[in-house]
């Protein structure tokens, strides 16, 4: 089962070589593009996904402005999950689902004031939605994604 850990500079080499299937490139971002932003933002935490000793994925947990921009109004009880990326070679084995299933406990440890985590899924990305549903996320509302099209906003309460 994969484990979650705060991003460490030692993970950069593996995350810099992470590959995504072409059909996913419009729905997420490469970790190497997100790491500097997450490291510079005191309201964000980069999270590496490990499969054994191997770094196989990354996402960002954010509160404040990076979280609120997805919501109808600011909510200090929220933590956003942004830009989940799992290496193409590890997809289809349940790594993403298992990682997302652990996110509520992980977020509780690092954002003790939070009451829930949420994420945004483009409606053209039905596969990702199924992953999040399996991990315990439920539909919350639909967001107009502008040029990217409508998006489901899904959330999960923290323990």
mmCIF file of N, CA, C and O in Angstrom, residues 3 22 45 56 70 88 116-117 137:
data_model
loop_
_atom_site.group_PDB
_atom_site.id
_atom_site.type_symbol
_atom_site.label_atom_id
_atom_site.label_comp_id
_atom_site.label_asym_id
_atom_site.label_seq_id
_atom_site.Cartn_x
_atom_site.Cartn_y
_atom_site.Cartn_z
ATOM 1 N N UNK A 3 2.190 5.090 0.743
ATOM 2 C CA UNK A 3 2.169 5.945 1.917
ATOM 3 C C UNK A 3 2.329 7.395 1.490
ATOM 4 O O UNK A 3 2.894 7.680 0.429
ATOM 5 N N UNK A 22 -0.927 10.744 -22.002
ATOM 6 C CA UNK A 22 -1.303 11.970 -22.721
ATOM 7 C C UNK A 22 -2.713 12.462 -22.410
ATOM 8 O O UNK A 22 -2.941 13.668 -22.317
ATOM 9 N N UNK A 45 1.086 22.492 1.320
ATOM 10 C CA UNK A 45 2.002 21.411 1.677
ATOM 11 C C UNK A 45 2.088 20.458 0.498
ATOM 12 O O UNK A 45 1.077 19.866 0.104
ATOM 13 N N UNK A 56 6.259 7.776 -6.344
ATOM 14 C CA UNK A 56 5.454 7.482 -7.535
ATOM 15 C C UNK A 56 4.367 8.525 -7.816
ATOM 16 O O UNK A 56 3.649 8.412 -8.805
ATOM 17 N N UNK A 70 -11.579 27.937 -5.363
ATOM 18 C CA UNK A 70 -12.462 26.915 -5.933
ATOM 19 C C UNK A 70 -13.852 26.914 -5.309
ATOM 20 O O UNK A 70 -14.729 26.177 -5.746
ATOM 21 N N UNK A 88 2.678 7.166 -14.677
ATOM 22 C CA UNK A 88 1.955 6.297 -15.610
ATOM 23 C C UNK A 88 2.222 4.816 -15.356
ATOM 24 O O UNK A 88 1.313 3.988 -15.422
ATOM 25 N N UNK A 116 -12.759 19.353 6.536
ATOM 26 C CA UNK A 116 -12.918 18.513 5.355
ATOM 27 C C UNK A 116 -11.849 18.834 4.314
ATOM 28 O O UNK A 116 -11.230 19.894 4.354
ATOM 29 N N UNK A 117 -11.630 17.871 3.433
ATOM 30 C CA UNK A 117 -10.791 18.069 2.256
ATOM 31 C C UNK A 117 -11.704 18.012 1.037
ATOM 32 O O UNK A 117 -12.741 17.346 1.056
ATOM 33 N N UNK A 137 -14.729 10.070 -1.367
ATOM 34 C CA UNK A 137 -15.181 11.424 -1.687
ATOM 35 C C UNK A 137 -16.577 11.360 -2.296
ATOM 36 O O UNK A 137 -16.910 10.423 -3.010
#
